[in-house]
mmCIF file of C-alpha atoms in Angstrom:
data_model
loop_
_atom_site.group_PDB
_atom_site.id
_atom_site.type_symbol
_atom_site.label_atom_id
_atom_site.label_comp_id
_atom_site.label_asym_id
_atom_site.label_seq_id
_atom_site.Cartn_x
_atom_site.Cartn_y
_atom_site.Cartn_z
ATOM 1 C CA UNK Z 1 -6.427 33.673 3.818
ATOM 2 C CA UNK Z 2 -5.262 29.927 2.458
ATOM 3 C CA UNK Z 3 -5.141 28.043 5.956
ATOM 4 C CA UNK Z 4 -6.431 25.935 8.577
ATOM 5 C CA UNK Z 5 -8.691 27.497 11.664
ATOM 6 C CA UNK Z 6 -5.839 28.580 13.836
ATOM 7 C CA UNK Z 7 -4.448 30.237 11.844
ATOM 8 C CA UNK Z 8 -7.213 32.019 10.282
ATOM 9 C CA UNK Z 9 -8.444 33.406 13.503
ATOM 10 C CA UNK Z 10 -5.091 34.960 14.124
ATOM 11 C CA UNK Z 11 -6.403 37.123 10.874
ATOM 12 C CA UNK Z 12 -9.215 37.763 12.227
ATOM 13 C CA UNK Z 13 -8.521 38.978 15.488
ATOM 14 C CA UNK Z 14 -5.700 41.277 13.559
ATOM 15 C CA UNK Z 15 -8.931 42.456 11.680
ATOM 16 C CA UNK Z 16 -11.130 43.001 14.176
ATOM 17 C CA UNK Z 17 -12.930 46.145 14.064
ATOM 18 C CA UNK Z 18 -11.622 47.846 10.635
ATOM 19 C CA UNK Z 19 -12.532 47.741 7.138
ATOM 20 C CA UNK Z 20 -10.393 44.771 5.862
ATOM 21 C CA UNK Z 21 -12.585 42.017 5.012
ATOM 22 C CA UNK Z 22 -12.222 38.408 5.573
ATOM 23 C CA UNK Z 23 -12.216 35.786 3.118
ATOM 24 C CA UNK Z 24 -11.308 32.513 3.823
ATOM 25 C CA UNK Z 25 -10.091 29.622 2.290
ATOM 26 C CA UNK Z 26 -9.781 26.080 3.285
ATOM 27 C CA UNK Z 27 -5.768 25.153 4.016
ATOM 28 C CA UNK Z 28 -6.004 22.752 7.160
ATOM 29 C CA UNK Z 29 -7.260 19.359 8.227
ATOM 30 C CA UNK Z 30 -11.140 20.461 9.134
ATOM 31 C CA UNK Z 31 -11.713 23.933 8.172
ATOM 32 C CA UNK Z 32 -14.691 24.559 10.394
ATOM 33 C CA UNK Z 33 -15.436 28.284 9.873
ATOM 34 C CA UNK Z 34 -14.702 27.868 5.939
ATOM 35 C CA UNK Z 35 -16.907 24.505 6.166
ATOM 36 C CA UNK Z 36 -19.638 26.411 7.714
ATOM 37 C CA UNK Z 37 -19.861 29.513 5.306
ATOM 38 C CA UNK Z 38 -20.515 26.727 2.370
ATOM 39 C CA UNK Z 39 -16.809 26.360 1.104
ATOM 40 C CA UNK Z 40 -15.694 22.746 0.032
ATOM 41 C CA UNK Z 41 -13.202 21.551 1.539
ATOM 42 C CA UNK Z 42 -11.203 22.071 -1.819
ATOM 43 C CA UNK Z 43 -9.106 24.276 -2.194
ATOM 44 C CA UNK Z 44 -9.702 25.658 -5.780
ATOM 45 C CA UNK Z 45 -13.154 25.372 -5.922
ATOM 46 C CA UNK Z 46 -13.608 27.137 -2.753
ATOM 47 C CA UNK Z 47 -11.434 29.817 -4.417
ATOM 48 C CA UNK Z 48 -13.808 30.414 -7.290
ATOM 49 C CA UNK Z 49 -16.648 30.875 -5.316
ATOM 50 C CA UNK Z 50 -14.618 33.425 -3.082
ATOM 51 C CA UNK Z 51 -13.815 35.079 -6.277
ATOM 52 C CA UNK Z 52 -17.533 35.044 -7.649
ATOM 53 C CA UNK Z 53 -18.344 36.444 -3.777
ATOM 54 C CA UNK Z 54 -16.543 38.786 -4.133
ATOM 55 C CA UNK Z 55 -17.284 39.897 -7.539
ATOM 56 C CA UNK Z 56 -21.017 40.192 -5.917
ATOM 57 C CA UNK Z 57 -19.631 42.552 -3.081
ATOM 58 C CA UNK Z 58 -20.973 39.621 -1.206
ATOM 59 C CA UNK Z 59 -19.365 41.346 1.885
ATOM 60 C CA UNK Z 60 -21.493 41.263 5.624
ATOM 61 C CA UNK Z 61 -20.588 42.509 8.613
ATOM 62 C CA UNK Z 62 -20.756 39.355 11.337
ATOM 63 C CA UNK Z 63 -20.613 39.022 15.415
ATOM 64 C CA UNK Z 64 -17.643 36.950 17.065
ATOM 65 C CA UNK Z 65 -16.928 36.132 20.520
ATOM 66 C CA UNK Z 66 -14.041 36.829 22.610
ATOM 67 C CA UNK Z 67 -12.866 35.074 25.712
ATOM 68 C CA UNK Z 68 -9.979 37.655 27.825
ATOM 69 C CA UNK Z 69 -9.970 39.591 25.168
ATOM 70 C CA UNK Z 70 -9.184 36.926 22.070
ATOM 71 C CA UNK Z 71 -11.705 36.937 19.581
ATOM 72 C CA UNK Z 72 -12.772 33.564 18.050
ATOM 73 C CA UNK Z 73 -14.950 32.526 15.346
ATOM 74 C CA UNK Z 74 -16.954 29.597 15.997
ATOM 75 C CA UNK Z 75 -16.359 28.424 19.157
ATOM 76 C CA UNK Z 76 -14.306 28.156 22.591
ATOM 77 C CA UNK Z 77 -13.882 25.252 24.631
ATOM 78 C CA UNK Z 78 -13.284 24.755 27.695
ATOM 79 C CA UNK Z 79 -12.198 21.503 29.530
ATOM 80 C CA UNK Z 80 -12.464 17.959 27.760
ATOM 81 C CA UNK Z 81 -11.666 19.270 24.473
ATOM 82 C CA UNK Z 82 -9.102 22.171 25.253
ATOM 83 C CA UNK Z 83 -7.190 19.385 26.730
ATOM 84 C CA UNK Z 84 -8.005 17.359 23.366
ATOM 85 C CA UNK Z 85 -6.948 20.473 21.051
ATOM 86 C CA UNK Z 86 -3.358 20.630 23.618
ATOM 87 C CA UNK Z 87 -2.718 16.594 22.554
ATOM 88 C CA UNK Z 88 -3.470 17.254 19.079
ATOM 89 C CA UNK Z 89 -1.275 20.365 18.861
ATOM 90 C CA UNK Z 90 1.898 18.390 20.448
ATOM 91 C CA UNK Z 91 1.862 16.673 17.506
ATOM 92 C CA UNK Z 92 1.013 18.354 14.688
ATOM 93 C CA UNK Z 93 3.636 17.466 12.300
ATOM 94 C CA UNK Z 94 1.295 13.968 11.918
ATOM 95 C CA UNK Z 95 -2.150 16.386 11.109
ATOM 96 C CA UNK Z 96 -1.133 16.154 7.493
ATOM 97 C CA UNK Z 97 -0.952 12.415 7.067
ATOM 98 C CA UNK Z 98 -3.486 11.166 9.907
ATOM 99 C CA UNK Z 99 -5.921 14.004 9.479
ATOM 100 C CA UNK Z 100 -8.885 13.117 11.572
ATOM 101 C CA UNK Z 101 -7.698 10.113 12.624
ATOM 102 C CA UNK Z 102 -5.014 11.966 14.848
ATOM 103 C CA UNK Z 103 -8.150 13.665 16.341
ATOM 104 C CA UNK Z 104 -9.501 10.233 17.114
ATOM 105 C CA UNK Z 105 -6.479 9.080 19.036
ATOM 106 C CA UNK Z 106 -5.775 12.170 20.901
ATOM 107 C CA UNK Z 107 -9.788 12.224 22.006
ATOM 108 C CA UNK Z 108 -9.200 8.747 22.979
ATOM 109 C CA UNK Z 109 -6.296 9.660 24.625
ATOM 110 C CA UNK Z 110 -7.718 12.409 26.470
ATOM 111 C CA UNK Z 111 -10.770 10.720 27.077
ATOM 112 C CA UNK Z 112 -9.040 7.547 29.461
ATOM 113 C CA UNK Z 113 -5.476 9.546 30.399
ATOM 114 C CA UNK Z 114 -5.435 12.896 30.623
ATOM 115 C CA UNK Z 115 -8.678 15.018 32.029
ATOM 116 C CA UNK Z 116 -9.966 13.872 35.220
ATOM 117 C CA UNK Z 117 -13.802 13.316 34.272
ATOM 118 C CA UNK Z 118 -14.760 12.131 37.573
ATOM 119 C CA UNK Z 119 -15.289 15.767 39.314
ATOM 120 C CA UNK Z 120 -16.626 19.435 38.279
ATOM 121 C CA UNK Z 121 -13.816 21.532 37.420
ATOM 122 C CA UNK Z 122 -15.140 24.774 36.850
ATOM 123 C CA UNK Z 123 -18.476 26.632 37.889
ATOM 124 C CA UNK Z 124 -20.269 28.710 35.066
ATOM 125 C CA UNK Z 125 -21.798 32.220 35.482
ATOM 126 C CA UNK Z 126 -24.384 33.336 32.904
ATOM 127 C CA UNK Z 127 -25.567 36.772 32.799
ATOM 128 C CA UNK Z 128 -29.885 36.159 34.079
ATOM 129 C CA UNK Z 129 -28.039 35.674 37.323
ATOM 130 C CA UNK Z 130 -27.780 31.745 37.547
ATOM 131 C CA UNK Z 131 -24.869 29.981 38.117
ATOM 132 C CA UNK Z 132 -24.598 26.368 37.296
ATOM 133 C CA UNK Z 133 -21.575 25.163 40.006
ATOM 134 C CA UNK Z 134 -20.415 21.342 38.319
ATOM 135 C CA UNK Z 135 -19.127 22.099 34.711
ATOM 136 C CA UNK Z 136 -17.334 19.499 33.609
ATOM 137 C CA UNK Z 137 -17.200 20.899 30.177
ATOM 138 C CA UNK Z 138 -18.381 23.676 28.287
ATOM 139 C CA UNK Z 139 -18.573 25.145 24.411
ATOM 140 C CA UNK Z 140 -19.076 28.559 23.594
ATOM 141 C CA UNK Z 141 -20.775 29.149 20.073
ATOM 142 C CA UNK Z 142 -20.659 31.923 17.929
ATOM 143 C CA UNK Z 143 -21.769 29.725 14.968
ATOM 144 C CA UNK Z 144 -23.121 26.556 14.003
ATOM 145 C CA UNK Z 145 -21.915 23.844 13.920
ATOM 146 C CA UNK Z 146 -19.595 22.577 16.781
ATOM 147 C CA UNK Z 147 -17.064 20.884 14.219
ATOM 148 C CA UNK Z 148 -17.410 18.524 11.477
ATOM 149 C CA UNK Z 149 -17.232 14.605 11.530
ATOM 150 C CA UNK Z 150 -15.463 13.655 8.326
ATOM 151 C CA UNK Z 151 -18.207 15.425 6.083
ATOM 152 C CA UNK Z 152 -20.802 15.516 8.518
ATOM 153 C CA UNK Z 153 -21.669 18.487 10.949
ATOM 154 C CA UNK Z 154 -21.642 18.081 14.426
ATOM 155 C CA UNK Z 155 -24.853 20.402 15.509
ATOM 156 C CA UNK Z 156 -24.590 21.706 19.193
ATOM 157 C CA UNK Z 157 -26.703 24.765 18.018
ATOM 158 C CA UNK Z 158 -28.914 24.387 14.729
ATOM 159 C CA UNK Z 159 -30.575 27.571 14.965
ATOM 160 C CA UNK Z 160 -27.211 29.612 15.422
ATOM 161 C CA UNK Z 161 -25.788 32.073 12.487
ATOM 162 C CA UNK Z 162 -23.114 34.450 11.939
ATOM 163 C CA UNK Z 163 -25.286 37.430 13.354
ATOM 164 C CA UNK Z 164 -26.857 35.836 16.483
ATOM 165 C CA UNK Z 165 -25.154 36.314 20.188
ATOM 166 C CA UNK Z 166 -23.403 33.208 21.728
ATOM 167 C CA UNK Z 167 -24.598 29.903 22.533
ATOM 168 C CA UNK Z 168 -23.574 27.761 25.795
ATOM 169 C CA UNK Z 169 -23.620 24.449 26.482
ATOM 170 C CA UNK Z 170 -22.563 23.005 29.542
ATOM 171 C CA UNK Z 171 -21.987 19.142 30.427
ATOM 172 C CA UNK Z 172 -22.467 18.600 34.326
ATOM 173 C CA UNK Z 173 -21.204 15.013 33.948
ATOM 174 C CA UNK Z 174 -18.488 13.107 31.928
ATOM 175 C CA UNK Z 175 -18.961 9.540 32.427
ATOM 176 C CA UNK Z 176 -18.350 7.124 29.578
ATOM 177 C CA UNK Z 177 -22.502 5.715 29.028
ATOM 178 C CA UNK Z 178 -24.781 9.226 29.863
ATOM 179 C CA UNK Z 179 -21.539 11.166 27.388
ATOM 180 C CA UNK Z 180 -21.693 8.367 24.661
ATOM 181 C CA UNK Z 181 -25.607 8.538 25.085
ATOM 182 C CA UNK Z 182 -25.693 12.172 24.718
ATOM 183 C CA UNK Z 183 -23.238 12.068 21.715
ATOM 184 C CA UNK Z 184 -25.260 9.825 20.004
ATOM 185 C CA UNK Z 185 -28.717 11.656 20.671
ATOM 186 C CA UNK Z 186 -26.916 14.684 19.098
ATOM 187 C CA UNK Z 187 -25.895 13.008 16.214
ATOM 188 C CA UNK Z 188 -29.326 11.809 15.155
ATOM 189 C CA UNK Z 189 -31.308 14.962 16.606
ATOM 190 C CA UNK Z 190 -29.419 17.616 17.320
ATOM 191 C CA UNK Z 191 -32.418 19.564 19.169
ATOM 192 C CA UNK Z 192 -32.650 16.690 21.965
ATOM 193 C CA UNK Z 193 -28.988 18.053 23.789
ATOM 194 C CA UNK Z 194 -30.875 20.392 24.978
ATOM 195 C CA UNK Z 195 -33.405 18.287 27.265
ATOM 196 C CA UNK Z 196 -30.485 15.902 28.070
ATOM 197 C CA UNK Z 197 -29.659 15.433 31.760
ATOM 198 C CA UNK Z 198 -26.523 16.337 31.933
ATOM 199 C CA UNK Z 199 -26.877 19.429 29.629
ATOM 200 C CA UNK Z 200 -27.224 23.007 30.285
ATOM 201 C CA UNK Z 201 -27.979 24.757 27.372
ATOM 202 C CA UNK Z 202 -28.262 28.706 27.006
ATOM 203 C CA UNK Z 203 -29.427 29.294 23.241
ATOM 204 C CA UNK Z 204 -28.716 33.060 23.175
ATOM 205 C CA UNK Z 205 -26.170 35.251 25.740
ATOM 206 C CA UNK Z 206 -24.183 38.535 25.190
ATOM 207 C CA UNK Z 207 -22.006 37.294 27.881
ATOM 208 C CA UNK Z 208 -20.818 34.579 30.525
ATOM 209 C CA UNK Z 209 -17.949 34.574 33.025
ATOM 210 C CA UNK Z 210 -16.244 30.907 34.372
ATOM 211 C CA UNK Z 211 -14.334 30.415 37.217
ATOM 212 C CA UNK Z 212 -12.601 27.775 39.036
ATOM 213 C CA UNK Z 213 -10.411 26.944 41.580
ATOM 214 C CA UNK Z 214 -7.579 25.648 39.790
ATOM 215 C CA UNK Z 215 -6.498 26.676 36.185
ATOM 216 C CA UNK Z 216 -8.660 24.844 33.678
ATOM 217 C CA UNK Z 217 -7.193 24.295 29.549
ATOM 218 C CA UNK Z 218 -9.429 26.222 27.213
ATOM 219 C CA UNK Z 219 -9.077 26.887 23.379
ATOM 220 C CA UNK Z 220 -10.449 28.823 20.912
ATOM 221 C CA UNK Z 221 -11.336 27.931 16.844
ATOM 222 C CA UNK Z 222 -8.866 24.845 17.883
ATOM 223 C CA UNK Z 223 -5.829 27.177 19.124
ATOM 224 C CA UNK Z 224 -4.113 26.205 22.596
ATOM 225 C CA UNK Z 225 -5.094 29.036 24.952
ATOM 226 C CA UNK Z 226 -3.428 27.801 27.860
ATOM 227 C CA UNK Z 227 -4.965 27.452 31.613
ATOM 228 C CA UNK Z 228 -7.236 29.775 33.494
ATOM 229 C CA UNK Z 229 -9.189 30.035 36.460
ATOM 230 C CA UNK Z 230 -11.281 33.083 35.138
ATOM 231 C CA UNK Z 231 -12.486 33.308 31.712
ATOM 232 C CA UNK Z 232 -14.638 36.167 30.724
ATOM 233 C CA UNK Z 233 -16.772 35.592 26.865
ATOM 234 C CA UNK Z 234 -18.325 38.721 25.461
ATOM 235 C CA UNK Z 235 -20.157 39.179 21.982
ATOM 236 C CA UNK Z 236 -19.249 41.341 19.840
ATOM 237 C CA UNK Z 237 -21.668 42.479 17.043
ATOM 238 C CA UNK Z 238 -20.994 43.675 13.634
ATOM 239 C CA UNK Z 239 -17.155 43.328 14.996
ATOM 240 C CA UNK Z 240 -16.178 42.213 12.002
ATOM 241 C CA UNK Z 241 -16.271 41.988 7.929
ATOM 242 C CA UNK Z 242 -16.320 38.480 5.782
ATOM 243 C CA UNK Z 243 -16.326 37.277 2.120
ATOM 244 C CA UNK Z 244 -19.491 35.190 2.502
ATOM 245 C CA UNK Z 245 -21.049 32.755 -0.478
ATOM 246 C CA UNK Z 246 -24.460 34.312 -1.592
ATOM 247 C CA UNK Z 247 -25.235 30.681 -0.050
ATOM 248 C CA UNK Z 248 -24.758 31.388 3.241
ATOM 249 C CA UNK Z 249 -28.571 30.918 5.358
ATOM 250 C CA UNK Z 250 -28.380 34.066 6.890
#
C-alpha cells in the first residue's frame, strides 16, 4: 500500500484478522509506521526492500490496538494532539508543499488557540485498578516511536515493538515551561518521561478505558476520530500480518 498513515491504517483495519498481509510503503508527509519498520522515506528504495522482504517470506504476525473498535497501528491520541491532527487535516491540500512545517503551525496553533490547557479534561482508567483523574493528554502506543521530527524519532516508549501490549502515557499538566521541559528531557533521554512530574507512564497494558465529562478529540495513526466521552483501547495480539525488513529489532 503506496500512502501516507491514514490511509494505510484504513488497510489495515480492512485486514484485520485474515491472511492478507501488509506491506507498506511510504506515500505521505511522515510515514510513521513505514519509518518505524526501517523503510526510507523514499519511495523506490523502500520498494526494493519490500520486494527483497518479501522474496524472504519475511512475513510476521504483529499486535495492534483498537480504541471503540478501530484498530490503529502505532498510536492514539487523545487531547492536545487529536485537536492538532483536526487543524492539520482542515487543511491538507498545503501537506504537500509545507510538509512538516504545516505541523509546526497547526501545533502552534493549537498550542495558544484552540485546546484549553489550563484544566483536566478527561480521567484515565487502567486495568491494576488505578485511575489517574487530571489527564490533560494522553498517547496510546502500540509501537515505538511516537512520530518522527524531520529524520529524528520522537521516543515516548524505547523498549516498545510490534509484538508487545500497549504503552500509556499520560500528561497531568499542560503549561508552557514543565511541557517544554518535559519535551526537551525526552528528546535528549527518552527514558527520563517516565520519572517526570507531570507524567504517568504505564509501560505494558492489554487494556485502558477514558472517560470524561464532555466529548474530548482523539485520533488514531493521525486520522480525525472525532469527540468522545468514553474511549475503550484493547490489544490485540497476532491480529494481524506485515511485510517486515529482515531489519526490523524484533
Amino acid at each position: 500500500v503506496y500512502a501516507g498513515d491514514g490511509t494505510l491504517n484504513e488497510a489495515a483495519n480492512a485486514l484485520i484478522g485474515t491472511t492478507v498481509a501488509l506491506a507498506p510503503l511510504p506515500g505521505g508527509s511522515t510515514n510513521v509506521f513505514a519509518r518505524t519498520l526501517g523503510l526510507p522515506d523514499n519511495a523506490t528504495e523502500a520498494t526494493r526492500i519490500v520486494l527483497d522482504s518479501l522474496a524472504a517470506e519475511s512475513i510476521r504476525h504483529i499486535g495492534t490496538g483498537s480504541v471503540n473498535g478501530r484498530h490503529f497501528l502505532f498510536h492514539c491520541g487523545v487531547g492536545w494532539d487529536a485537536t492538532l491532527v483536526r487543524q492539520t487535516e482542515k487543511r491538507a491540500r498545503f501537506k504537500r508543499f509545507l510538509g512538516h512545517g504545516l505541523f509546526v503551525w497547526c501545533g502552534l496553533e493549537t498550542w495558544f488557540h484552540l485546546y484549553d490547557r489550563t484544566r483536566p479534561h478527561f480521567a484515565v482508567h487502567h486495568e491494576d485498578g488505578r485511575t489517574i483523574p487530571n489527564g490533560c493528554f494522553t498517547v496510546v502506543q502500540n509501537t515505538n516511536p511516537y512520530t518522527f521530527v524531520g529524520h529524528h524519532p520522537f521516543n515516548v516508549a524505547p523498549d516498545l515493538t510490534l509484538v508487545d501490549p500497549l504503552a500509556v502515557t499520560t500528561l497531568t499538566e499542560l503549561r508552557s515551561k514543565p511541557f517544554l521541559g518535559l519535551m526537551w528531557d525526552t528528546l535528549r533521554s527518552p527514558e527520563s518521561l517516565v520519572t517526570h512530574a507531570i507524567v504517568d507512564h504505564v509501560a505494558k497494558t492489554n487494556g485502558l478505558t477514558i472517560t470524561a465529562d464532555e466529548p474530548v478529540p482523539h485520533q488514531a495513526d493521525g486520522d480525525d476520530l472525532g469527540d468522545a466521552t468514553l474511549l475503550e483501547f484493547h490489544h490485540h495480539p497476532d491480529s494481524l500480518r506485515v511485510v517486515i525488513p529482515e531489519r526490523y529489532p524484533w
